[in-house]
Structure formats: structure tokens, C-alpha cells
XYZ file of C-alpha atoms in Angstrom:
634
model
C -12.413 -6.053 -12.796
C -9.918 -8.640 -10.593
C -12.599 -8.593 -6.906
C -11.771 -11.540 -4.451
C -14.577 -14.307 -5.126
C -15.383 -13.328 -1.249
C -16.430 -10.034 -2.304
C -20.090 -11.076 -2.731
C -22.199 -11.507 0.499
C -22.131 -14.930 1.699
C -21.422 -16.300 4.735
C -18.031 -17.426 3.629
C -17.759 -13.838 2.919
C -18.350 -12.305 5.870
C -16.390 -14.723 7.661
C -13.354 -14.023 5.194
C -14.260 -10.504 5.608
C -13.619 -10.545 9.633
C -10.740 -11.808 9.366
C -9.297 -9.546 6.296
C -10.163 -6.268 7.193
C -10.622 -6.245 11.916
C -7.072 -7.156 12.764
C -5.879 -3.534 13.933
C -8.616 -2.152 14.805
C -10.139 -5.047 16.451
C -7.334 -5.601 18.961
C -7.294 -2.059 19.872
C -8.827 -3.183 23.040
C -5.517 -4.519 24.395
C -4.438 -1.197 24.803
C -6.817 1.848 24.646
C -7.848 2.045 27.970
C -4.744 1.695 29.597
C -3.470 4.194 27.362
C -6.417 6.636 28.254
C -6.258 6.004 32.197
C -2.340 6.097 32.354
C -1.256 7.424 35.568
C -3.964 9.236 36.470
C -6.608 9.280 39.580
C -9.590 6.896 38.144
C -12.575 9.323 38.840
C -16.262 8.811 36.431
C -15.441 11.993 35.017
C -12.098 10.369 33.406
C -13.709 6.972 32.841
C -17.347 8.236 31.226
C -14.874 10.632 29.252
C -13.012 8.587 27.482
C -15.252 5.918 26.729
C -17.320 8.989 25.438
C -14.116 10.258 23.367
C -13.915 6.564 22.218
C -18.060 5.815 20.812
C -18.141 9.479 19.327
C -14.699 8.693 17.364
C -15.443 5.030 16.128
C -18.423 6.666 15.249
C -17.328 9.821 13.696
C -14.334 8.282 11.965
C -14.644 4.704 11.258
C -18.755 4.507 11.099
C -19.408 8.070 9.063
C -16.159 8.922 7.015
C -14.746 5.321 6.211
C -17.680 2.922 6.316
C -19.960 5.407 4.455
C -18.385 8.034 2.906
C -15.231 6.942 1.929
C -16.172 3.315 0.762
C -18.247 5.272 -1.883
C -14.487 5.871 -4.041
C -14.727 2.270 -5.172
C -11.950 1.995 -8.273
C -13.506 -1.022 -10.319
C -13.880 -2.701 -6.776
C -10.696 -1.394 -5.372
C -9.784 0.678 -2.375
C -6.911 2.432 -0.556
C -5.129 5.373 -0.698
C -3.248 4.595 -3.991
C -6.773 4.053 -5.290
C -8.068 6.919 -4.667
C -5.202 8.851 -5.760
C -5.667 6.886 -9.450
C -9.391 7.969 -9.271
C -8.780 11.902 -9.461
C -5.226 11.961 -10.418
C -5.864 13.104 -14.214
C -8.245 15.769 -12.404
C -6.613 16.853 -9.397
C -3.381 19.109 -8.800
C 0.206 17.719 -9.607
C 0.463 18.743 -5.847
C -1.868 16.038 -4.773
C 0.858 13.290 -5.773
C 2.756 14.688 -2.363
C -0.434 14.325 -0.543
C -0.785 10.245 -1.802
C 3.160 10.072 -0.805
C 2.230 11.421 2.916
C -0.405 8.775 3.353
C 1.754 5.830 1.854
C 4.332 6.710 4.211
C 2.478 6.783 7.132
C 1.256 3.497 6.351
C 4.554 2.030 6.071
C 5.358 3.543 9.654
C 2.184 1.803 10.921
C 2.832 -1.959 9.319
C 6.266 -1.679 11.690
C 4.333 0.005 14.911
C 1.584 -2.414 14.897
C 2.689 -5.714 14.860
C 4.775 -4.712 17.679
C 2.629 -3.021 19.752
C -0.339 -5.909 19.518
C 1.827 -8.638 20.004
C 3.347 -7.057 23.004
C 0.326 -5.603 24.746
C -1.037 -9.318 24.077
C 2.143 -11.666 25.543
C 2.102 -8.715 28.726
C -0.824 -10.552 29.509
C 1.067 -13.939 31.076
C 2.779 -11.155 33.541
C -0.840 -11.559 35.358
C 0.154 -15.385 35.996
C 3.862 -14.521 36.417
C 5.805 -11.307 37.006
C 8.772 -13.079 35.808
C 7.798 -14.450 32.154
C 10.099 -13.140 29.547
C 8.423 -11.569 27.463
C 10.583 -9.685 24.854
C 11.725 -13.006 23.910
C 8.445 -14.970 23.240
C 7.516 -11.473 20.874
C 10.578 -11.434 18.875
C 10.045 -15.236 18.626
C 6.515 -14.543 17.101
C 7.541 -11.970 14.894
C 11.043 -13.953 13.753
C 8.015 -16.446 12.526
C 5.767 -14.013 11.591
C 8.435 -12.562 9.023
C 9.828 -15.890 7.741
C 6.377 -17.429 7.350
C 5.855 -14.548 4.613
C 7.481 -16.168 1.746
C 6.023 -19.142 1.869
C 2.429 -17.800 1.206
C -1.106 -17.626 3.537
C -3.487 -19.080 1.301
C -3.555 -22.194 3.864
C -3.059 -20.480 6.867
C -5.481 -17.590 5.857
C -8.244 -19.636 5.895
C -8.505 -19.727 9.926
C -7.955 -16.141 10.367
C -11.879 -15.685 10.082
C -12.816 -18.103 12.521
C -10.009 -16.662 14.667
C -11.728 -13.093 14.964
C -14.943 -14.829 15.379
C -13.481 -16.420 18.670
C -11.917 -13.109 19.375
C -14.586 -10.726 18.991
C -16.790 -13.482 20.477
C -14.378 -13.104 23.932
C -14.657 -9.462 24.029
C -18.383 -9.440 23.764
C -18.108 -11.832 26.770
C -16.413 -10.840 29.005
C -17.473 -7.104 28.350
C -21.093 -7.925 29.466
C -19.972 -10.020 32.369
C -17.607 -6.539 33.462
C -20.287 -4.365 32.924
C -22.791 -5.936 35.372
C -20.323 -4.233 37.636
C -22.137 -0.827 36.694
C -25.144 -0.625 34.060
C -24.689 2.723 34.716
C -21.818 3.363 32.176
C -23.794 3.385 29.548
C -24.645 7.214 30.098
C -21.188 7.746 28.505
C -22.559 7.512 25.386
C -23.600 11.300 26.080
C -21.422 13.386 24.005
C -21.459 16.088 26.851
C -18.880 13.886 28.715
C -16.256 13.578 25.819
C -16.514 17.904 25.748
C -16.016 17.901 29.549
C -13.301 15.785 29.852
C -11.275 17.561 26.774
C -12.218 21.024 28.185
C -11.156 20.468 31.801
C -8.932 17.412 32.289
C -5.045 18.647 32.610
C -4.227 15.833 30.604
C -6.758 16.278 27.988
C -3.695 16.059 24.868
C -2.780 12.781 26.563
C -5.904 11.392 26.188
C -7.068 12.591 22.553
C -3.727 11.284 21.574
C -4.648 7.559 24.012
C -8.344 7.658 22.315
C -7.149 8.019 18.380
C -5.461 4.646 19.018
C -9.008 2.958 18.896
C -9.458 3.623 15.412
C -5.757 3.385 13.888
C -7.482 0.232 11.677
C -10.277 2.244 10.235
C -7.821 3.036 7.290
C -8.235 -1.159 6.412
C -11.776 -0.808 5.881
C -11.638 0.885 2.810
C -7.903 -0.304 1.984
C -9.240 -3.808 1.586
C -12.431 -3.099 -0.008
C -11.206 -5.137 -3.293
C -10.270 -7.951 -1.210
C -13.601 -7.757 0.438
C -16.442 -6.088 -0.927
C -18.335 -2.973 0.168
C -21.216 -4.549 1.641
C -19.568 -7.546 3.520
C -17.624 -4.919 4.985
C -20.987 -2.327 6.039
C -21.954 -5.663 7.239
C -19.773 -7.202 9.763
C -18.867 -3.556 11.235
C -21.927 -3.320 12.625
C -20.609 -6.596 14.558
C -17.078 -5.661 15.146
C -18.323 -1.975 16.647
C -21.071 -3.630 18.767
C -18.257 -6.056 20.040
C -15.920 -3.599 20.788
C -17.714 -0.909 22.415
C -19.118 -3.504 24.963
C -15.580 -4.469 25.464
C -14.417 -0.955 25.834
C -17.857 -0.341 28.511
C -16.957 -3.591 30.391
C -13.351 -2.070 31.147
C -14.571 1.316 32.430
C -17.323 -0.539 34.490
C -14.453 -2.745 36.133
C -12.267 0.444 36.723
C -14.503 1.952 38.420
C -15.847 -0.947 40.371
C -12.084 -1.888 41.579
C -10.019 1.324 41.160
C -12.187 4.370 41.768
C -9.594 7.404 43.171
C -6.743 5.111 42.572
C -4.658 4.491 39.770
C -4.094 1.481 37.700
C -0.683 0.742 39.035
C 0.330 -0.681 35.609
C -2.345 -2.700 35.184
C -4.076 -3.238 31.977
C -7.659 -3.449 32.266
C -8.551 -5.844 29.396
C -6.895 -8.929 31.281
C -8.042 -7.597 34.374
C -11.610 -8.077 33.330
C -11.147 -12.315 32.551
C -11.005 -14.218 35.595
C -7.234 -15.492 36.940
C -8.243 -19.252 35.506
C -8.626 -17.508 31.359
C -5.979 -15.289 31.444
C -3.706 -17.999 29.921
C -6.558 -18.651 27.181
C -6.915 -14.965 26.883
C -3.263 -14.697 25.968
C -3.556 -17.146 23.211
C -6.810 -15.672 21.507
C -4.744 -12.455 21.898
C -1.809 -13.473 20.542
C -3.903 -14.976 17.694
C -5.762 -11.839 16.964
C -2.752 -10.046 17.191
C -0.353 -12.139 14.468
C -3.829 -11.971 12.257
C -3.642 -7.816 13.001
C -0.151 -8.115 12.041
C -0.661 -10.521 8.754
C -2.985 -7.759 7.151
C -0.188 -4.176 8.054
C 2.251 -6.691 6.463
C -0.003 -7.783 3.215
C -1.076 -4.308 3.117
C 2.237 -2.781 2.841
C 3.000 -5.751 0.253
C 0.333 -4.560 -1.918
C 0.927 -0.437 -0.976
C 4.531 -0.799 -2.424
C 3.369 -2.797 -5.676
C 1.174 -0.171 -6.136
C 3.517 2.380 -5.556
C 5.810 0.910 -8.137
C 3.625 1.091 -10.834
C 2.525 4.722 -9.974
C 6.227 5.498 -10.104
C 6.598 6.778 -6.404
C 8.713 3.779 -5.244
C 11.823 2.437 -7.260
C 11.770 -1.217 -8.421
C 11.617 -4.215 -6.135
C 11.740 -7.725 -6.623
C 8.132 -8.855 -6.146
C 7.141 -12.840 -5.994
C 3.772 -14.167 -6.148
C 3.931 -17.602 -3.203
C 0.339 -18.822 -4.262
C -2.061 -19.296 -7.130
C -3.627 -16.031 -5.838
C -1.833 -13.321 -7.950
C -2.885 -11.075 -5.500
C -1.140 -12.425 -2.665
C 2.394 -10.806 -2.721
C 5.871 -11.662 -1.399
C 8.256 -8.623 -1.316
C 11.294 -9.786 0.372
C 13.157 -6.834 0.888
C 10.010 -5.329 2.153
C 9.560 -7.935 4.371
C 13.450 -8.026 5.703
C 12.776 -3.733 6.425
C 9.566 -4.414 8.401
C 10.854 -7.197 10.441
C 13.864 -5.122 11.509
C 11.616 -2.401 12.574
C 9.682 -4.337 14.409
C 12.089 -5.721 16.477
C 13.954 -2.702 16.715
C 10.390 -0.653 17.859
C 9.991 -3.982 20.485
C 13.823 -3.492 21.874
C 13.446 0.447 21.826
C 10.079 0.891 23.982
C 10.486 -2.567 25.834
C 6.800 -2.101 27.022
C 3.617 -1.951 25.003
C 2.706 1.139 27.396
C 5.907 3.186 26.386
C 4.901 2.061 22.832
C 1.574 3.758 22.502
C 3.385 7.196 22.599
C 4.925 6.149 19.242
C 1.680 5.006 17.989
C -0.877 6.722 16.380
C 0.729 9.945 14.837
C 1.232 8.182 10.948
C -2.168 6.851 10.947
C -3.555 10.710 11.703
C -1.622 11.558 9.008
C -3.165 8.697 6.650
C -6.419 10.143 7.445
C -5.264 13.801 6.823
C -4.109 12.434 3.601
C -7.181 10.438 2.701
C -9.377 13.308 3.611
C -7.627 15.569 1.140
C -8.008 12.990 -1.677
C -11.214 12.705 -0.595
C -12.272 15.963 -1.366
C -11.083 15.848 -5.022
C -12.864 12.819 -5.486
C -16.231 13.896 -4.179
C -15.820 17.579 -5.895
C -14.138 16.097 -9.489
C -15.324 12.585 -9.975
C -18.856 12.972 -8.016
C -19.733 16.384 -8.586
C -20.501 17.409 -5.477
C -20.564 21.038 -5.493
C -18.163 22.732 -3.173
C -20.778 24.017 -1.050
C -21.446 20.526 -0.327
C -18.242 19.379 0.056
C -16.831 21.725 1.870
C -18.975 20.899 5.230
C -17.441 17.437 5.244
C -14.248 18.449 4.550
C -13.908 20.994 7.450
C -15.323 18.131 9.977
C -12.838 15.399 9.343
C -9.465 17.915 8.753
C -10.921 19.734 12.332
C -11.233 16.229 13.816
C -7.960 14.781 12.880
C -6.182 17.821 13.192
C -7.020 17.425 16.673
C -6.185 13.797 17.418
C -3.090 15.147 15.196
C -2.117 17.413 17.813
C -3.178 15.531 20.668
C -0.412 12.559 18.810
C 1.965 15.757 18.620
C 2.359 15.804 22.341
C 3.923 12.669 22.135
C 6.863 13.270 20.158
C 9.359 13.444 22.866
C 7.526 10.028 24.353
C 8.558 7.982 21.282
C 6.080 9.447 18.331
C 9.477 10.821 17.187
C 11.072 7.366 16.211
C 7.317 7.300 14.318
C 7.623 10.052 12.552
C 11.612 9.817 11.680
C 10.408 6.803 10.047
C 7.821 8.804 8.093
C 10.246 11.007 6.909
C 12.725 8.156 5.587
C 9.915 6.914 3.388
C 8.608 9.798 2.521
C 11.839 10.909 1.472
C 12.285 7.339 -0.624
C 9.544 8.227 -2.047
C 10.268 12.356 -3.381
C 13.206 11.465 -4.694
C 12.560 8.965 -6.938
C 9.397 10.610 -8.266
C 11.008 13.826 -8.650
C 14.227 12.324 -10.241
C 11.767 9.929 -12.719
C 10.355 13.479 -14.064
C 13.472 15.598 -13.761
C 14.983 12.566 -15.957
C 12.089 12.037 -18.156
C 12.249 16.156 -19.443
C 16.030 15.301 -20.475
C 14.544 12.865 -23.087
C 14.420 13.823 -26.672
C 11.618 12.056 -28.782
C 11.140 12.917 -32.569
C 8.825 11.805 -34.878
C 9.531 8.241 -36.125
C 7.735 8.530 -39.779
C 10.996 11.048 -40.259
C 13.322 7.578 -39.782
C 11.280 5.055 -41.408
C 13.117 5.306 -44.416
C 16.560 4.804 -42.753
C 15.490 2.149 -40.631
C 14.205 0.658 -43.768
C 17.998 1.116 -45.300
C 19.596 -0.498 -42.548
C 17.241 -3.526 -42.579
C 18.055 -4.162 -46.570
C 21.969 -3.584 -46.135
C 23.366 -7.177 -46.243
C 26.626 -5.530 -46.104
C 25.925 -5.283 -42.250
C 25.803 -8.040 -40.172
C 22.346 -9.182 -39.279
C 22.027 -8.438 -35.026
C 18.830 -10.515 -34.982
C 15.866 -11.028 -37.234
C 13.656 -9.289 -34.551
C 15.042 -6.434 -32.723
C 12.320 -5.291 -29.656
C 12.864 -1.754 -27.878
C 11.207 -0.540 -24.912
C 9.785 2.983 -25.379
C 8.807 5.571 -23.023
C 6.858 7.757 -25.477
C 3.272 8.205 -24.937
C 2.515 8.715 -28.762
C 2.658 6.432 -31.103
C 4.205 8.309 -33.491
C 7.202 9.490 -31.097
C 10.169 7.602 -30.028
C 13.438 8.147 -27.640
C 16.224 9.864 -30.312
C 18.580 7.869 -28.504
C 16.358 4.360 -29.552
C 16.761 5.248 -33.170
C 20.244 5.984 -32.742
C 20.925 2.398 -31.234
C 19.517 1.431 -34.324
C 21.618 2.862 -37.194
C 24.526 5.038 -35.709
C 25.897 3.652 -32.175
C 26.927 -0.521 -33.832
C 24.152 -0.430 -36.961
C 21.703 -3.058 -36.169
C 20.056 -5.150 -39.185
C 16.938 -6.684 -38.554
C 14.282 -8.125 -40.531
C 11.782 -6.089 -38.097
C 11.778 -3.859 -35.751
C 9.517 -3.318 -32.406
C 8.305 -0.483 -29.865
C 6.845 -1.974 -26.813
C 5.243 1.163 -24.451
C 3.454 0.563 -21.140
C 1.075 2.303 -20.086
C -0.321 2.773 -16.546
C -4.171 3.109 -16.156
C -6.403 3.996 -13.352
C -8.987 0.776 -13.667
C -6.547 -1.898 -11.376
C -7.025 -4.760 -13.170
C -6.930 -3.911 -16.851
C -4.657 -6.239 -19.146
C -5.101 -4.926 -22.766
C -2.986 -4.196 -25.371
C -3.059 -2.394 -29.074
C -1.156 -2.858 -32.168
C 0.119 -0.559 -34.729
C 2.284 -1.116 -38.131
C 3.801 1.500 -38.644
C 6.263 0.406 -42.031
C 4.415 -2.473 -43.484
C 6.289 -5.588 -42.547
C 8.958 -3.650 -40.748
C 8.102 -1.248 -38.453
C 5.774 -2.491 -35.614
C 4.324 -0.356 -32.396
C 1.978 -2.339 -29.091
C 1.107 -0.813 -26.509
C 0.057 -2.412 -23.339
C -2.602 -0.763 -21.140
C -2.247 -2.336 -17.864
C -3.712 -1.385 -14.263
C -1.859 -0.211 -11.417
C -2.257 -3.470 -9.650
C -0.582 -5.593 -12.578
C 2.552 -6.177 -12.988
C 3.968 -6.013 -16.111
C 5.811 -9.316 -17.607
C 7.394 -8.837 -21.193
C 7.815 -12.471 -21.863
C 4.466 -13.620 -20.906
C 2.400 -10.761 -22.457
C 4.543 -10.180 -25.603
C 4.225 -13.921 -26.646
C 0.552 -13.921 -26.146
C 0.388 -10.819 -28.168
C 2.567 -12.248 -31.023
C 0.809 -15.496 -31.340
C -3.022 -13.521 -31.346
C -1.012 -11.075 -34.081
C -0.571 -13.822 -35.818
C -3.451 -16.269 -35.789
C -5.472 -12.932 -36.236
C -3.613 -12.160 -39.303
C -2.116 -9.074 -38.753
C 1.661 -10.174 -38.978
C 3.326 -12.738 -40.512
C 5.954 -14.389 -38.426
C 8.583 -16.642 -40.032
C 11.784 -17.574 -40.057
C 14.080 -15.934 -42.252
C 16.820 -19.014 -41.853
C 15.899 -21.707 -44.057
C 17.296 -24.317 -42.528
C 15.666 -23.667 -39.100
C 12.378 -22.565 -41.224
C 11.798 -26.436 -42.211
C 12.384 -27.543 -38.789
C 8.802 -24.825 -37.912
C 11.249 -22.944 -35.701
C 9.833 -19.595 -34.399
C 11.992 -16.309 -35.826
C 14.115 -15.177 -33.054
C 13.488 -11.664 -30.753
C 16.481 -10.095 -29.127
C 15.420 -7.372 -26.478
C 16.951 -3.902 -26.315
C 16.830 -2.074 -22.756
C 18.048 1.458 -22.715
C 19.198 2.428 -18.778
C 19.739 6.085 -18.286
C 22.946 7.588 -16.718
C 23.343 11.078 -16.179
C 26.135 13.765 -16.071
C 25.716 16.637 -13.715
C 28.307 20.073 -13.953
C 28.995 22.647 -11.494
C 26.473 24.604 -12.542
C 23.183 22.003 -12.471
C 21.061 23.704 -9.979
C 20.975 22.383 -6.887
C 18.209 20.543 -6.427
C 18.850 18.780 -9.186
C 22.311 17.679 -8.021
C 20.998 16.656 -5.000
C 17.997 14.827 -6.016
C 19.727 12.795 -8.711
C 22.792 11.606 -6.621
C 20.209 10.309 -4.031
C 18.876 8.989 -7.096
C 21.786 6.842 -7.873
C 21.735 5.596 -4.550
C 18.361 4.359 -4.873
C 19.710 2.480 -8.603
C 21.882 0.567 -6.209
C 19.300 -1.234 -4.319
C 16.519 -1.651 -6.998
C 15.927 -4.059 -9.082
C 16.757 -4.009 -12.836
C 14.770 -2.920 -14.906
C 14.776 -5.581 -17.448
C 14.312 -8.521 -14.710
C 11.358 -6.319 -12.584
C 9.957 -6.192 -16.255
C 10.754 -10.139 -16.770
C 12.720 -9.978 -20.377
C 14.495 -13.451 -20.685
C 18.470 -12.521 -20.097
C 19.250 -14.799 -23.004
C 17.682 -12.545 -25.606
C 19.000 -9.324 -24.048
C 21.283 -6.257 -24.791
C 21.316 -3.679 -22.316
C 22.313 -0.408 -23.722
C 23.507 3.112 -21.774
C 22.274 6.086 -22.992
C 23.683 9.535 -21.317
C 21.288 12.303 -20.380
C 22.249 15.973 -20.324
């Protein structure tokens, strides 16, 4: 286990906690209630409605299904969807793979919504001071250094996003109690009977279960950064971060109805509304703030998604840096280059954070869709809950989100279509290299490699070919360690024969615990023949020239190989034997008569080969002791 040193409960922890895990769903106060009131006449009925709609769903969704039911699938300290998905994978249908995909994609979607939609719903604010403020311009500014900040790292920078939610939670508490002195009174809304009105009678009742949803589009982060976090620090300061909000959410609805009562907003967003003239500039900034911290986490979050997703092979290979001591602080840049264009593109497209909330909202209904279905497995196959008890829960949460799903459905022709196009182009990403990694992987032919020791053995004696290198290392995709690609064994004595004084089969092996580093070792010819296999988590990323040299030099000091070299006038010198690395890359040749699919899937495939990264640098072999090799599948 690999859990952030903030994990434990300290006050350091919560602090780190806040400002981890609140970003998205802690601003949603910029925009709910705007979103909720639109255009409509401002009557109690609408007001106590939807701040009904919004307690019963932060406490529905966030409080019962995330903060205690779902925080329950801890992986070794780990959360998220690709977590999950490792916890019942071995259990659960092949189909549930598709269902992981879904989720992944939607999340994607959300880490380009977001950012935009916070930071413009917070920089709308100065339009209060001055109708005239540009305000596209100052957002794409924040997001141009937003984006360009990323490679550099946040381990400095990170350390203030606590104290900046503290400030910004802090406000909304504030000012919320100050706004609802207007009316005491709207606390009755915490009656669930005015939620069922207002969804049974309103004519805009879609609108507004699509407008509510968007108060708990974060909830995913609290279980997404449990490992970052910790379970309890994050029970903890949601007690906090709900109190905080719902007064927030109250204040607004008392002011409404104080000020606009059988009118309607006129474009005006309630949140500044409630601050005095004299803190709306001050408001801005804390906004703002909250909102790049909001926008920090979607970004680190889709970081760490796509790592994972690598490693569970359901997103080809990306270059992935590491800008601080923290290993798990990522840098993907061409991650990074696709969500700042969306942004931008999302902030140009909509122009207003109103005409944005349309487009926001349907991915993260289908995140939940898609945890809830993992869920299930996990409580049925890993808990043992029986399905009579599972069942229950189940039908709640799919009945819930299929109706903020539908409400979010509404929207399509709003903007949720640009949302869900997006979706589709990751989701998409995402089948075909899966499907084309298995379609690819049944063309392989292994065979049994204690029928070859004996020729491999020849081939290593024969002085009468030329020695390729005294250690020749392949990598191998076969599970068992007595099976080995055909085409690997024919690299070694038929293709250009290659002599070696040994010979090595390196296999990794992805495991469900995230953190695991360990490795075995097998000889199979004594002296000759020699098999490791690395076990490593879904959150490591594998390096061949760090964790093959560390193996080699335990091997050795442990005593189970003997490493010299062969040349004996580098031998007196101590030099270390040399290794020369063997990649095999796949190419394929499809006929008229491949099925369909198959054609289709493997020439987006191809595509895909184009933009990712190389095998043998994502894997980190040292070009100067590499051959790359081509084998052809049928």
C-alpha cells in the first residue's frame, strides 16, 4: 500500500483533504440556482422546490451512496472508478469492462466542462461592477495558465489550495446566513413533499432535475480521491462542506424571494447577488480561486484516470512524466494539450456560463450509472451481500440517476450534445484499442518453451555464429511460465540466429492491489535460460531499466545467478556483462475476407499506433541496448 501521508486524520489532513477532494462540487454554488430559476416566474413553490430537489440529492447521492456506501470499495486505500473495476474484474462479466469504459469517458468529458464552466460563472461576477468587462478573455487567460502551469508540477502551489477552500467555504457560510435573515422561513424546504410537488406539477420540471443534478457533479471526487485522502478525513470534512453549502444554497432562495418574488431573475445570478456591491470584487477572486483549485483536481484526476487506463489496457500508450518527488503527481502532456483545447473551445462555443450548464451534467450521470453498476458486483461478489440485499440499493440509485439522466437528456439540443459527442470520441478511443489488444492477442501462437531448450542451447554453443550479445532480454506476453510467443523463439534461431551466453523472458503482469512492485524469478536451463516476472499494480508504471537492474543485482548478491563477463579483457577491468533488449511490435495483414469488424477495428487501430507512444520508450528500455523486431500476425 502507496496512501498519501495525509491520509491519516490530522489537521493537516483535513485541511489537505478540503482542498483535494471539494473543488467541483464545492463551487457548484456559482451556478445551481441560476440554473434552477432560469427564466421562470420566482414563486415559493419554485424556490422551496428546488432547494428541496437540491438537500434530498446531496443527501441521497453524495451523503448515502458516495460518502457511505461507495467509500466502503477501498482497493488497498484506493478509489475511483478504475478501482473498482480492478476490485471485481476477475469476478464480474467481460461485459463490465464496457461499463468501466462508459464511466472513464464521462469523466474525461467532465475535466473539459468544468474548468470552463467554474471559471466562467466565477469571472461573470465583475459584470455586477461593470457590464462591459471582457470576460472571455480574462478566462482563456486563466486557463492558458492553468494548462501551462501543469508541467511544471503543484507540489508548491498545492499546498494553499486547502486554506483556499477554507476561505471559500468560510464565504459561503457567510454570506448564506446573512441572506437568509431575509426569510428563516426557508428552512421548511427541507420537507421532501416540496421536491415531489415541484417535479409533479412544474411545466419545467425536466429543466430543473437536469439544473439540480449540477449540485452534485463532484460527488464522483469523493471516492475518486480516497487514496489521496483517506476515508475518514473525507466522512469528516463533508459534514463541513454540506453544512456550508446548503446554507449557501438557503441564503440564495431566501434573497430570491425577498427581492424577486413573481419576477424573474433577468440574468442575474443569485450567488453575487447575495454579497454586498463593496465584496463583489473580493468575491470574484475567492471564486476564481476556488474555481482554478476545482479545475486543478478534473485535470489531476484525468492525469491519473488515463495512467490507469493504460495499464488496464483500455487507453493506448502515452508519454507520462512525473514533475515532482511525488510519484503520484502526473504530467501527461498530450492529455493536457486535449483538455486545454476543449476548454477553450467549450468557453468560445457557449460564450456564457448560463448557456454552458445545458452541456453540463449529462457525463457525470453517466459516471454514476457506471459506478452504480460496478457497484453492485462489488457488494454482491467481493462483499457477499446477497442479492436480496443488494438489489434494494441498486434499484434506488439506477431509478435516481436515471432520472437526473433524463432530466440531462432534455438538454441535448441546448449544448449536452457537444457533451456527449465528446463521450462518444473517448469512448470510442477507448473500444477500439481494447478490442483490437484482444482481437490481436488471439492471433498469437505460444508453445511450450522446455520443447526449444535444447535448440536454444545449440545456438548459444555454436561459435560458428557470431555472438549478438552475451545477454539477449525478450519481452513476453505469455502468462505461463512455461509458454512463450513462437515468433520470440524464432527471433532467436531462424529469422538472423542470435548467440548469446543467456537468454531472458521479462513478462508483466497487471494486478488489482495499486501499488504492488514485486517480482519472481525462474531458471528455466541452468545458466542459460532465465524467466522474471514482474507483478506490478495498476497505478505503477512499469520501467525496464530501473526494475530489471535492481532485479539483476538482488539475483546476484542473493546467489541465484552468476553474472560475469564473458570478455576477458573487459572482465579484469570488473565490467558488468552486457544486455541487449529485444522488442517484438506487431503488424498485421488483413484480406478481403477478414470479417468486418475486424477490418474496421484494426485500421482504427493503426491510427491509434500513430499517436502513441512506443512501446519500448513508455516501457523505458535504454535505446542504446535495443533491437526492435516486426513480427506479422495472421
Amino acid at each position: 500500500m502507496n496512501q498519501s501521508p495525509h491520509s491519516k486524520v490530522t489537521f493537516a489532513g483535513l485541511l489537505v483533504t478540503l482542498g483535494i477532494v471539494y473543488g467541483d462540487i464545492g463551487t457548484s454554488p456559482l451556478y445551481v440556482m441560476s440554473a434552477i430559476l432560469g427564466t421562470n416566474i420566482i414563486t415559493q413553490e419554485l424556490v422551496y422546490g428546488g432547494l428541496s430537489c437540491i438537500f434530498w440529492t446531496l443527501t441521497l447521492q453524495a451523503t448515502f451512496k458516495y460518502i457511505w456506501l461507495t467509500l466502503q470499495a477501498d482497493n488497498h486505500g484506493e478509489g475511483g472508478i478504475f478501482s473498482l473495476y480492478a476490485l471485481i474484474k476477475r469476478r464480474a462479466p467481460r461485459w463490465i469492462v464496457f461499463v468501466a469504459m462508459l464511466g472513464c469517458a464521462a469523466l474525461l468529458a467532465d475535466g473539459i466542462i468544468t474548468p470552463a464552466i467554474s471559471l466562467t460563472a466565477s469571472v461573470e461576477g465583475l459584470l455586477i461592477l461593470s457590464p462591459n468587462i471582457p470576460v472571455l478573455p480574462i478566462v482563456i487567460g486563466i486557463l492558458v495558465g492553468l494548462f501551462a502551469f501543469q508541467q511544471f508540477g503543484t507540489e508548491r502551489v498545492g499546498k494553499s489550495f486547502g486554506p483556499i477552500m477554507v476561505v471559500w467555504f468560510s464565504m459561503l457560510i457567510f454570506w448564506g446566513i446573512l441572506a437568509m435573515n431575509n426569510n428563516w422561513g426557508i428552512v421548511a424546504a427541507l420537507n421532501p413533499w416540496y421536491a415531489y410537488h415541484i417535479l409533479t406539477t412544474h411545466p419545467s420540471s425536466w429543466f430543473i432535475v437536469g439544473a439540480v443534478f449540477l449540485c452534485v457533479t463532484g460527488a464522483e471526487a469523493l471516492y475518486s480521491d480516497l487514496g489521496h485522502a483517506g476515508k475518514t478525513n473525507i466522512r469528516l470534512t463533508w459534514i463541513f462542506v454540506k453544512t456550508a453549502l446548503l446554507i449557501n444554497y438557503f441564503g440564495q432562495g431566501a434573497w430570491v424571494l425577498a427581492t424577486y418574488e413573481n419576477q424573474t431573475l433577468e440574468g442575474l445570478n443569485p450567488f453575487y447577488s447575495i454579497m454586498p456591491r463593496w465584496f463583489v470584487g473580493a468575491g470574484v477572486v475567492i471564486a476564481t480561486l476556488a474555481s482554478v483549485v476545482a479545475s486543478q483536481a478534473l485535470i489531476s484526476g484525468s492525469f491519473s484516470l488515463i495512467s490507469e487506463a493504460i495499464k488496464l489496457d483500455t487507453w493506448f500508450r502515452v508519454q507520462i512524466r512525473y514533475p515532482s518527488r511525488l510519484r503520484q503527481q502526473l504530467f501527461i502532456p498530450m492529455i493536457n494539450n486535449m483538455l486545454f483545447v476543449g476548454c477553450v473551445f467549450v468557453v468560445l462555443h457557449f460564450q456564457k456560463a448560463a448557456n454552458m450548464e445545458a452541456a453540463y451534467g449529462i457525463a457525470i450521470t453517466l459516471a454514476m450509472l457506471s459506478t452504480t453498476m460496478l457497484l453492485t458486483f462489488y457488494l454482491h461478489k467481493t462483499l457477499h451481500w446477497s442479492w436480496i440485499r443488494v438489489i434494494p440499493f441498486t434499484l434506488i440509485f439506477l431509478t435516481i440517476e436515471g432520472i437526473f439522466f433524463a432530466g440531462n437528456v432534455q438538454k441535448i439540443a441546448h449544448g449536452a450534445g457537444v457533451t456527449l459527442t465528446l463521450m462518444t470520441v473517448f469512448f470510442a478511443i477507448m473500444y477500439v484499442h481494447h478490442e483490437s489488444k484482444s482481437l490481436l492477442a488471439n492471433k498469437r501462437k505460444y508453445v511450450d518453451i522446455h520443447h526449444y531448450t535444447d535448440i536454444i542451447d545449440a545456438v548459444s554453443q555454436d561459435e560458428d555464429i557470431p555472438k549478438f550479445a552475451s545477454n539477449i532480454v525478450y519481452l513476453t506476453t505469455a502468462r505461463s511460465n512455461n509458454r512463450v510467443e513462437k515468433q520470440i523463439l524464432k527471433s532467436i534461431y531462424q529469422k538472423q540466429p542470435k548467440r548469446a551466453d543467456a537468454y531472458w523472458f521479462l513478462h508483466f503482469n497487471e494486478t488489482d492491489v495499486p501499488y504492488q512492485d514485486e517480482y519472481n524469478f525462474l531458471e528455466i536451463l541452468p545458466g542459460k535460460i532465465y524467466r522474471v516476472n514482474f507483478s506490478l499494480g495498476y497505478k505503477i508504471k512499469p520501467n525496464v531499466r530501473e526494475m530489471f537492474e535492481k532485479a539483476i543485482k538482488e539475483l546476484t548478491k542473493q546467489g541465484h545467478i552468476k553474472l560475469e563477463n564473458k570478455y576477458e579483457s573487459l572482465r579484469k577491468y570488473n565490467l558488468p556483462p552486457d544486455f541487449l533488449f529485444i522488442v517484438m511490435r506487431n503488424t498485421f495483414n488483413l484480406s478481403s475476407d477478414s470479417p468486418f469488424r475486424e477490418i474496421l477495428l484494426l485500421n482504427s487501430y493503426k491510427v491509434l499506433q500513430y499517436i502513441s507512444e512506443p512501446p519500448e520508450q513508455y516501457l523505458g528500455i535504454d535505446r542504446n541496448a535495443l533491437l526492435v523486431e516486426y513480427i506479422a500476425l495472421k
